[in-house]
XYZ file of C-alpha atoms in Angstrom:
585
model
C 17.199 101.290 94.623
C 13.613 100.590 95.585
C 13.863 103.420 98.233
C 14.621 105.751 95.774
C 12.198 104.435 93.392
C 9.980 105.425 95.685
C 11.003 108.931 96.062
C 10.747 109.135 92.097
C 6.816 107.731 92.422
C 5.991 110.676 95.151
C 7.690 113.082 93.029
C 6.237 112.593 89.791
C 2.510 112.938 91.891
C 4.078 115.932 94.226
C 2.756 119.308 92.715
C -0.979 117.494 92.852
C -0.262 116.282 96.710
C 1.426 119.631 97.491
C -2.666 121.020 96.566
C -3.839 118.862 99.298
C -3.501 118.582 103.479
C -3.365 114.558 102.810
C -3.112 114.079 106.498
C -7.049 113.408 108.255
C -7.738 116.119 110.691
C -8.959 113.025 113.278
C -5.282 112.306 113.586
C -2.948 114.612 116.161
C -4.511 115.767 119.346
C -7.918 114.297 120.294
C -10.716 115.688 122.386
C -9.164 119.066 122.199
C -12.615 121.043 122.916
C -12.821 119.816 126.692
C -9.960 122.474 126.837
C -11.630 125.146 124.736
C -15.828 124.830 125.346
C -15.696 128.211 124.165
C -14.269 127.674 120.667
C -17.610 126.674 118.531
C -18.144 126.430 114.307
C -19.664 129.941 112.899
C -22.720 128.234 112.070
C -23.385 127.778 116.030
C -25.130 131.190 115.812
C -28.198 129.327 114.826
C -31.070 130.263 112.672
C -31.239 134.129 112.630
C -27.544 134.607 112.036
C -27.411 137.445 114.489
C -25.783 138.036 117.853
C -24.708 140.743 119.791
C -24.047 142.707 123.350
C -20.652 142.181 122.834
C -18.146 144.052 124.879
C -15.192 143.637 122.473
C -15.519 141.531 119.099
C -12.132 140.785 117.621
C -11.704 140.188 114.357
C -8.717 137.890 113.725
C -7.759 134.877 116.290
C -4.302 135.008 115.520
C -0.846 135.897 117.393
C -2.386 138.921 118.832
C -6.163 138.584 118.861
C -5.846 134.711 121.485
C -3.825 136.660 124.341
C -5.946 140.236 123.336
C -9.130 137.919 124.262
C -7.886 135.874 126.735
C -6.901 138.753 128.911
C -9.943 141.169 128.320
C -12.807 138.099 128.788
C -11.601 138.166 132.407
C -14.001 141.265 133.123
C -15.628 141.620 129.393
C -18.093 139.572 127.008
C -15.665 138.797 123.868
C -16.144 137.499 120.903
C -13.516 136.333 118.283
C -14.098 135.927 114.839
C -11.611 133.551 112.953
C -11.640 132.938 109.133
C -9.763 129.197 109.640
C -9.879 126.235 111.540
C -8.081 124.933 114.577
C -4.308 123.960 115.024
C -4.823 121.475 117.299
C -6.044 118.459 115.582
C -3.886 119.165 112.327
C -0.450 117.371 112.228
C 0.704 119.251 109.514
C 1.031 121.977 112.143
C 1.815 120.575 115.126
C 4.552 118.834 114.342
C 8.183 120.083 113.675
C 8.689 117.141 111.284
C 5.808 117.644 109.231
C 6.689 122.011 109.126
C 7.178 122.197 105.611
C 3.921 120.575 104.435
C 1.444 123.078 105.753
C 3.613 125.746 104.116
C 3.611 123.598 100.643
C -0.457 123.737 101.089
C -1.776 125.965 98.436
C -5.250 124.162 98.875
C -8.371 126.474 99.879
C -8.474 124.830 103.708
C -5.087 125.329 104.067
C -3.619 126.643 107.459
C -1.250 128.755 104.994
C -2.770 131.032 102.855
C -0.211 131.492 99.984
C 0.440 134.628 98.388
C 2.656 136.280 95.608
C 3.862 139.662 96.471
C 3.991 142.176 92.844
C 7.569 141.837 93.198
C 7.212 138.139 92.571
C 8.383 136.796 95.765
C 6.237 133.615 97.317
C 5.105 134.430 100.891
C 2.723 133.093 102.935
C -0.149 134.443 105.711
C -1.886 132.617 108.370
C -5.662 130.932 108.035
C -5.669 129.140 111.704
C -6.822 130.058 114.749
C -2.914 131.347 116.460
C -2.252 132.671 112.976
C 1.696 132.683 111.891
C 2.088 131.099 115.575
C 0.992 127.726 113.758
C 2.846 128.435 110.928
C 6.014 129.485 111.116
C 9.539 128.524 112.342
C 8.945 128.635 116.332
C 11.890 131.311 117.257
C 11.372 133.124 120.226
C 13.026 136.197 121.288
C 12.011 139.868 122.561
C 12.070 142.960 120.780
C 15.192 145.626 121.021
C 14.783 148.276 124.163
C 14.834 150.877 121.468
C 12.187 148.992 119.784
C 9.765 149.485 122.826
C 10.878 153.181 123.333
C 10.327 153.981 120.030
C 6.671 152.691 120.152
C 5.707 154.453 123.387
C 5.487 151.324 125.370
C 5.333 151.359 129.172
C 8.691 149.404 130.070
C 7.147 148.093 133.363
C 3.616 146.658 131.550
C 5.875 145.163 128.635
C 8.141 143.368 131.246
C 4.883 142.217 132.399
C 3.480 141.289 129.602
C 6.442 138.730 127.759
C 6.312 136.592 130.743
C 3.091 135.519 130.800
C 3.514 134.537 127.246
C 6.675 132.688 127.940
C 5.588 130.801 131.051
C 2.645 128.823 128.423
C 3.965 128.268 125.416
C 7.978 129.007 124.823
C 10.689 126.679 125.410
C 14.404 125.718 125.170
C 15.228 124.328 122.290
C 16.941 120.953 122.053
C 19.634 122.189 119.982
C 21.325 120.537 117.083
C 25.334 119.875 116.757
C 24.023 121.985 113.413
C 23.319 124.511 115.202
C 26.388 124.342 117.478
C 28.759 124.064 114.326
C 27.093 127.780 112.930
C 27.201 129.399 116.649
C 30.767 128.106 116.643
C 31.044 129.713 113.148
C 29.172 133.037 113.913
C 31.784 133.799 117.303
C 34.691 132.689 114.775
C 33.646 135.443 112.321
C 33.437 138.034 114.757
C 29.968 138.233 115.876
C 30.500 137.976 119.547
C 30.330 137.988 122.129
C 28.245 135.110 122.758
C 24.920 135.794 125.026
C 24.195 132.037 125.801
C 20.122 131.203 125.789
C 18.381 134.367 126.238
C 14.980 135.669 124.873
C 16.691 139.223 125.055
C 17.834 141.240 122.175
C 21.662 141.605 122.440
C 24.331 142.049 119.616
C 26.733 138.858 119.747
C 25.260 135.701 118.909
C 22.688 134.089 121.210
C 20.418 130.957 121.271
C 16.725 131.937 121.273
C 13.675 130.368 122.618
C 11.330 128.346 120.738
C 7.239 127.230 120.386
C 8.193 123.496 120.150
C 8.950 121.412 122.884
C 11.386 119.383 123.508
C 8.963 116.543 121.707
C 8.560 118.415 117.982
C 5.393 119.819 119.109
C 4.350 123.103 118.419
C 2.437 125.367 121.088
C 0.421 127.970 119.634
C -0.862 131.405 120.259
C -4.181 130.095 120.674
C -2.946 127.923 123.728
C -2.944 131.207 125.476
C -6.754 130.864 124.936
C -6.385 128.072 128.377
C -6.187 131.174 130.308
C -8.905 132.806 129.116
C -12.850 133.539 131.287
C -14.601 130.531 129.691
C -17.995 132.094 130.682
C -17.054 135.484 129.007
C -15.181 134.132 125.853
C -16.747 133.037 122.519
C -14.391 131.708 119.408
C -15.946 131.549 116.246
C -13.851 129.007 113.877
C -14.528 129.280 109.916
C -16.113 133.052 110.364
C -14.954 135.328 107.725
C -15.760 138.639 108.526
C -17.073 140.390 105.187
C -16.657 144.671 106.967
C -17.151 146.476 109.746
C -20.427 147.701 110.419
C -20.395 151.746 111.100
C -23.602 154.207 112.571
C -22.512 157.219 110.231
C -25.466 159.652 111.664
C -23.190 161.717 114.078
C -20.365 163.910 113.766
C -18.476 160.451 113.373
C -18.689 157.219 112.332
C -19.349 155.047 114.855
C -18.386 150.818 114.579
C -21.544 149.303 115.681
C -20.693 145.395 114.702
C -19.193 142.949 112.331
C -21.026 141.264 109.093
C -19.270 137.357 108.480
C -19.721 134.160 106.558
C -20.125 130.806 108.248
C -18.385 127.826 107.217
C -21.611 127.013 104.870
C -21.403 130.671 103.416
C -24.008 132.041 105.125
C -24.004 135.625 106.398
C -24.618 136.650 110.130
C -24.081 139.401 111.921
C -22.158 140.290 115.213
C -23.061 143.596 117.213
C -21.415 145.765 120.421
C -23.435 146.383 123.344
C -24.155 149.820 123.794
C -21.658 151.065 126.175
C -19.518 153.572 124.425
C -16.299 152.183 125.151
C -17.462 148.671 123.678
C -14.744 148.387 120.508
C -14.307 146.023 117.105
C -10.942 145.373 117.301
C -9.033 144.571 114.060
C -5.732 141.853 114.375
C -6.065 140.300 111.356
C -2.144 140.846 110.609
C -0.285 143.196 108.073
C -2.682 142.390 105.548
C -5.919 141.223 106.769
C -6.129 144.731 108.465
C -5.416 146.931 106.448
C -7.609 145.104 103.724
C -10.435 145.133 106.322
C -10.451 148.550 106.906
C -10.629 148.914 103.049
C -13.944 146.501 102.591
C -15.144 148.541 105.108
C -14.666 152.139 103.476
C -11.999 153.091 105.478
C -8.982 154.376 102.976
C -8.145 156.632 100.256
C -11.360 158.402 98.435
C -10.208 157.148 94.615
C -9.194 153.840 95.618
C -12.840 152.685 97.185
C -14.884 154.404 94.439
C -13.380 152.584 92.144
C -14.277 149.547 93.272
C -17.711 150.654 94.168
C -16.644 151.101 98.515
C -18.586 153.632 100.117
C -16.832 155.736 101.597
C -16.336 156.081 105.553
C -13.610 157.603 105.650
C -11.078 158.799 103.627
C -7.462 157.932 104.785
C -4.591 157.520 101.970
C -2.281 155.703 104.549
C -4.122 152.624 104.891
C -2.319 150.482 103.207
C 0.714 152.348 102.508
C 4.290 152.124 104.231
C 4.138 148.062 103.696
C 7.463 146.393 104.297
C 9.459 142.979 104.510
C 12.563 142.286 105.572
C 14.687 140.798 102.551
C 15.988 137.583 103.389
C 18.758 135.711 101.432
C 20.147 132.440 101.913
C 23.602 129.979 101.486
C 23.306 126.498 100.768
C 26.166 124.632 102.664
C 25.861 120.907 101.812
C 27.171 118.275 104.369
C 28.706 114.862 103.854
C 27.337 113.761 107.194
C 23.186 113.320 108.108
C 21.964 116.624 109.223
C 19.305 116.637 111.643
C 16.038 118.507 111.011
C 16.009 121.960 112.933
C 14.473 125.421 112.634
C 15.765 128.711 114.065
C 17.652 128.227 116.996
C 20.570 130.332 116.610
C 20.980 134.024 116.070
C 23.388 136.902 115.008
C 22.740 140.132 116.051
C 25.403 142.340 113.922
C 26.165 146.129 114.365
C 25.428 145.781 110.221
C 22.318 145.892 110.487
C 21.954 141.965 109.267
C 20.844 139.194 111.307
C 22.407 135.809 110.324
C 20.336 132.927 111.238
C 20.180 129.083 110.483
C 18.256 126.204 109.508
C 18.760 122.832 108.960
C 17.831 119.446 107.362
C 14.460 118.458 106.342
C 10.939 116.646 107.758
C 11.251 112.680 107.423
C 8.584 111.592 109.379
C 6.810 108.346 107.834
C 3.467 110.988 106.612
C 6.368 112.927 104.989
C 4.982 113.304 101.242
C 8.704 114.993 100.745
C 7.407 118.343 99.972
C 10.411 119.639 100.415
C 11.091 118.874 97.398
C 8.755 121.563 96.040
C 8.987 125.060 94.910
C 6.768 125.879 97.504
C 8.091 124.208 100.526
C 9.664 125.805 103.365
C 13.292 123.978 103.298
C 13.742 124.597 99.278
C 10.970 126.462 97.939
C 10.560 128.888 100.386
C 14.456 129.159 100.496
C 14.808 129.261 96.782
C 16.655 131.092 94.268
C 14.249 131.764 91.389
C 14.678 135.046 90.626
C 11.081 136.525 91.911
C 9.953 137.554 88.506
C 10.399 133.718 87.175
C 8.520 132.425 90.522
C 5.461 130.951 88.513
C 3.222 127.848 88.653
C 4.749 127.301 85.719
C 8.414 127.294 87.292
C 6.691 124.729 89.779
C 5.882 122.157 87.672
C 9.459 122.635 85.694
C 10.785 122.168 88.902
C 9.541 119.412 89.840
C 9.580 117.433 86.663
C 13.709 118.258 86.888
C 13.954 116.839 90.198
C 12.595 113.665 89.782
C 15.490 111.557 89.771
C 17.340 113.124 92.601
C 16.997 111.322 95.487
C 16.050 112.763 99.004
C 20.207 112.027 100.145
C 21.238 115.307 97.728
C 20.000 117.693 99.846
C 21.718 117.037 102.978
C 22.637 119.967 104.408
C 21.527 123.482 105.606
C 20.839 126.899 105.216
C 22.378 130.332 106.975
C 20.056 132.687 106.491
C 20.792 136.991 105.930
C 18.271 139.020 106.905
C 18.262 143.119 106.447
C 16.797 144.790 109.775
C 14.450 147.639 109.581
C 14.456 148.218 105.798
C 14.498 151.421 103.843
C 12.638 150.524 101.622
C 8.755 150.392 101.203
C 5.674 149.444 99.024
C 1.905 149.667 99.846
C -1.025 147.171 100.023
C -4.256 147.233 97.186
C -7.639 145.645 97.483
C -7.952 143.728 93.613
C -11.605 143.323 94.158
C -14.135 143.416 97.213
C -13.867 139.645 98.088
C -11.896 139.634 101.435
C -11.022 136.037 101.046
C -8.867 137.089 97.875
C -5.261 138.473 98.744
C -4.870 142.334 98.038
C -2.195 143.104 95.878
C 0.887 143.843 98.051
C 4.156 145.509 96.914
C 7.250 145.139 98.914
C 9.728 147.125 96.668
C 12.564 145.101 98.165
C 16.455 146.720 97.801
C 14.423 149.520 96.368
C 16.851 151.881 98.150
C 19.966 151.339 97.958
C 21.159 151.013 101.850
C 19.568 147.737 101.622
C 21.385 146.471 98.999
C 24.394 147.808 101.017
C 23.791 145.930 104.219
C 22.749 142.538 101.964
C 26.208 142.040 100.092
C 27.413 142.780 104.044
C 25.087 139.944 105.419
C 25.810 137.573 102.471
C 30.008 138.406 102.866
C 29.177 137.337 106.568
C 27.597 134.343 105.845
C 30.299 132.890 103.268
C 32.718 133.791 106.503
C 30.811 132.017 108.565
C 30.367 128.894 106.188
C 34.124 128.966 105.593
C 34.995 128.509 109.491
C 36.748 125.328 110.404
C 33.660 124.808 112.939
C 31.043 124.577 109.765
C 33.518 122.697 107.266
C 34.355 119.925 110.525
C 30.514 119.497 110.988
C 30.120 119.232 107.132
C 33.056 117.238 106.177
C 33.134 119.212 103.055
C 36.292 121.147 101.686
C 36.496 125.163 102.303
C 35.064 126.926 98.965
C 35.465 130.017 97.798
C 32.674 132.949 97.597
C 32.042 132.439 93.841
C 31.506 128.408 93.989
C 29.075 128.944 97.144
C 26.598 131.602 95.782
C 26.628 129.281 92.775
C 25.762 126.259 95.108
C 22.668 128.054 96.619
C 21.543 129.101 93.058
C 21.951 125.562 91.543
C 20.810 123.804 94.662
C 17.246 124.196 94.380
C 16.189 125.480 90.768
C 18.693 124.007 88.012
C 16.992 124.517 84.666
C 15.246 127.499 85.862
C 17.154 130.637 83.847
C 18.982 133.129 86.153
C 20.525 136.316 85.226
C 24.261 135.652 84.242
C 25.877 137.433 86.543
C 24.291 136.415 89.960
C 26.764 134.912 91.207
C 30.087 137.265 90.389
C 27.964 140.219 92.041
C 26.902 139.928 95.166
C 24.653 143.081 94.938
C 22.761 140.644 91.639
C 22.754 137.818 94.051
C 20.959 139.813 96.203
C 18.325 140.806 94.074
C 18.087 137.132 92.219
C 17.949 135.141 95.045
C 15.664 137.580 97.583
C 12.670 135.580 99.534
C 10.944 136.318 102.533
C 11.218 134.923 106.048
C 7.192 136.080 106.861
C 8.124 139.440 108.706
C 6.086 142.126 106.605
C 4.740 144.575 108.613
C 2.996 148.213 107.960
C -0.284 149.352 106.419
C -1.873 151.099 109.634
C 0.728 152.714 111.020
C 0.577 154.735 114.366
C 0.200 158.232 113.742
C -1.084 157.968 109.886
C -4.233 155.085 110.472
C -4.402 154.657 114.475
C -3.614 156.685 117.515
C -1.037 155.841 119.903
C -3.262 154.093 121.910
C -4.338 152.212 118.453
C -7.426 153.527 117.780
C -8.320 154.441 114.169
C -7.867 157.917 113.687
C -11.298 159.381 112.711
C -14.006 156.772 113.853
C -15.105 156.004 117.542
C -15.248 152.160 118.623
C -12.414 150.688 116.126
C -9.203 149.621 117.546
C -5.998 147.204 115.447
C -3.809 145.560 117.570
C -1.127 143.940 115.927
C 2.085 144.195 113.591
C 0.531 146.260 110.593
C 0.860 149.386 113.123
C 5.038 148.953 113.185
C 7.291 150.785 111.105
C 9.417 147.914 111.421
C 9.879 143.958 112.908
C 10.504 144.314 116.197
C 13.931 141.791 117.080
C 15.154 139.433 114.806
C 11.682 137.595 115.133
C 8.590 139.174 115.881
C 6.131 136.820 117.029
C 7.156 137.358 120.813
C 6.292 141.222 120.418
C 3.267 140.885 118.969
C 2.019 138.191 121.565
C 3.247 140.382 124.209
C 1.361 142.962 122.104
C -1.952 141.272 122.376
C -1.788 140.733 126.587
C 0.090 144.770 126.857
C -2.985 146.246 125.052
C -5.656 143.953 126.600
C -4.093 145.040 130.067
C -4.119 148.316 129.018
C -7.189 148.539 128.142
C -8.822 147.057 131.003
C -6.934 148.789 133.340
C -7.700 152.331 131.267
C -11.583 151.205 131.674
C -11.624 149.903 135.230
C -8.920 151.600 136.730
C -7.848 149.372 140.485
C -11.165 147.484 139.540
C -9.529 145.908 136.621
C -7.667 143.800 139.540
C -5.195 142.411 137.031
């Protein structure tokens, strides 16, 4: 009784501890600068607030931008500008355990920015130096073949490329007898054959790699920094780039430089060298980009004079052709303790559906049991509040319903359907000039109808593979029918919130109820409409974007592999495009 007295006292004070990262940043990994000298506070710049002979300044230090600088500052002066802190000395984020607090953050210093689409689904963007990398779930695993063709890739520089990401910072993951019991479960329902532990891209089921180690702890994109020219690198922390800075006197606009914020709010200025092949290069992610090249009057004509934007150049596809992969989930409760895990295990279909897993929840002893929250990654983020109802309001609702269920009723786990490559699309909107506001983002999800299709397919799947004598053995819990389950997942995690009646007799409602997001959105720059196939913007000189708001779609069933790789392939590139057999690398 007293524990879960207990559990009622943290609940009835979550929503206000869910506002704050409780933990100190002194805690986690100490000293961590001896391994970075290069990584310094914005206000470093000193008095003037002005620096510059920059080779390349990258704006955005996240899963592209730390291998993009670490592999050009072997021959070139970079600079990165990031808006948030480190990952390194924050527990919240290096630990496995402690995953869903960071994520049920919506404080200002959060590492996780949080977001609402318009559609009304919660989402979340990274505000760290590694980005999502220190953020999200940890899976591993390459992009389709027809992925890289369909890009433009070179094969051999790609095959290059993966490795040196994986030989830093991936690993093996332990893997739970949860995780076993759904692999079991995914062969048993016909998605075979099995592929064993493989970062490739195969159809069967496979085991994928992972950022945490075999200890819970998470290893970021911006460990990739370690390899990086310490002499030739600097990493701004808590710089918040305000626009791009543009010489508009010739036949084209020219990027000359960056304008940014310190940590204290005050403004500096970054600037290239004068070499003509110097470049700002944008990877501030699928919407930092895109809402970038917005501030910086790069975009459609109407849009920017109505907020006042002059106009660099006018471009109505930045911003448009946004997308996120639908994601919907099954509760499967389990009579038995589950252990905690994240994405391990993986079902490529010929559906175009990938079924994945997660399990259990974060009891460490700094555990404020955020996962009890809307907003948490375990139940909130997996929730079934139908988008439109998704509110602050809904939070505290929520919360004030839960508090005298103790922590035991939600032992179980989750198997996850996610569409591939959808159909359907929405575009990105700046709301006002302040780039530390999120745009306004629409995702239209099931807005065509072959999504819809290949959700009902990749729920059906997942109710096959929950009924599997390999899931039900694990759980200890009797085989239910379709009905009973989607009603489970609904009631698991909202109970007094209203639903539409029929959610759980259609599948198609179901769908559209119980639709979240597992991070992949993508689009907003794409190749061909914003930047050329060698990524620079289409129309300016000296302005690059390198990362995942140039794809059309999410490369794998994960993409944070690809757009790692991303960062080292075009940093290669480039050097080796500039330098030629000099480049040496």
């Amino acid at each position: 009784m007293a524990f879960i007295g207990a559990v009622k006292f943290l609940l009835q004070h979550l929503l206000l501890l869910c506002l704050f990262n409780y933990l100190p940043f002194s805690q986690g990994k100490q000293n961590w600068n001896e391994g970075y000298p290069f990584i310094r506070r914005a206000s470093s710049l000193g008095y003037n607030g002005k620096s510059g002979g920059y080779d390349y300044i990258i704006v955005g230090g996240g899963t592209a931008g730390c291998p993009l600088a670490a592999t050009l500052s072997k021959k070139f002066k970079v600079l990165v500008l990031e808006r948030g802190g480190v990952p390194f000395n924050n527990p919240n984020v290096s630990f496995l355990h402690n995953f869903h607090i960071t994520l049920a953050d919506t404080s200002p210093t959060s590492a996780s920015q949080y977001f609402i689409s318009t559609d009304g689904v919660l989402n979340a963007r990274g505000r760290v130096l590694g980005g999502a990398t220190s953020i999200n779930a940890g899976f591993y695993t390459r992009a389709d073949p027809r992925f890289i063709r369909k890009v433009g890739w070179d094969t051999k520089l790609v095959n290059e490329s993966y490795p040196w990401v994986e030989k830093q910072i991936v690993h093996r993951p332990k893997f739970s007898d949860w995780q076993r019991a759904v692999r079991d479960g995914l062969l048993a329902a016909g998605v075979s054959p099995f592929n064993g532990f493989t970062y490739d891209h195969k159809y069967g089921t496979k085991v994928g790699g992972t950022i945490f180690d075999r200890f819970g702890r998470r290893h970021t994109a911006a460990e990739l920094l370690a390899s990086a020219n310490p002499h030739k690198l600097t990493v701004l922390i808590h710089a918040t780039v305000q626009k791009i800075v543009f010489d508009t006197k010739g036949k084209r606009p020219k990027a000359t430089g960056v304008i940014f914020k310190d940590e204290n709010g005050k403004q500096h200025e970054a600037y290239l060298g004068n070499d003509r092949q110097s470049e700002v290069i944008v990877s501030s992610g699928a919407l930092g980009t895109p809402q970038l090249l917005l501030l910086s009057g790069i975009g459609p004509k109407a849009e920017l004079q109505k907020l006042n934007i002059p106009v660099v150049l006018d471009n109505q596809f930045v911003g448009k052709g946004m997308a996120d992969n639908p994601m919907n989930t099954i509760f499967v409760p389990s009579k038995r303790p589950v252990q905690q895990s994240l994405i391990e295990t993986v079902g490529i279909t010929n559906l175009g559906v990938y079924i994945e897993t997660s399990s259990g929840f974060g009891q460490s002893k700094d555990s404020i049991h955020c996962h009890h929250g809307i907003l948490s990654a375990e139940i909130g983020q997996l929730s079934t509040i139908p988008p439109k109802q998704r509110s602050r309001e809904a939070v505290k609702a929520y919360v004030k319903s839960k508090r005298d269920i103790p922590v035991e009723a939600f032992r179980g786990g989750f198997i996850l359907s996610k569409v591939a490559n959808p159909w359907s699309t929405g575009e990105l909107k700046l709301i006002n000039t302040n780039v530390e506001d999120n745009p306004a983002v629409t995702f239209n999800y099931f807005s065509h109808p072959y999504d819809l299709k290949r959700c009902v397919e990749g729920i059906r799947l997942a109710i096959k593979v929950v009924q599997t004598e390999h899931v039900t053995n694990y759980t200890l819990c009797e085989r239910e029918n379709a009905e009973k389950m989607l009603n489970l997942s609904v009631k698991a995690n909202i109970n007094l919130i209203p639903k539409h009646p029929n959610d759980t007799k259609s599948v198609e409602q179901f769908c559209r109820d119980s639709v979240i997001t597992i991070w992949h959105y993508h689009g907003g720059c794409h190749v061909g409409k914003v930047v050329n196939s060698e990524h620079k913007v289409l129309g300016v000189d000296r302005l690059r974007v390198v990362d995942g708001s140039t794809f059309s779609e999410s490369p794998g069933t994960n993409p944070q592999a690809t757009v790692m790789m991303m960062g080292r392939y075009m940093g290669l590139k480039i050097l080796r495009d500039r330098l030629g057999k000099l480049a040496g690398i």
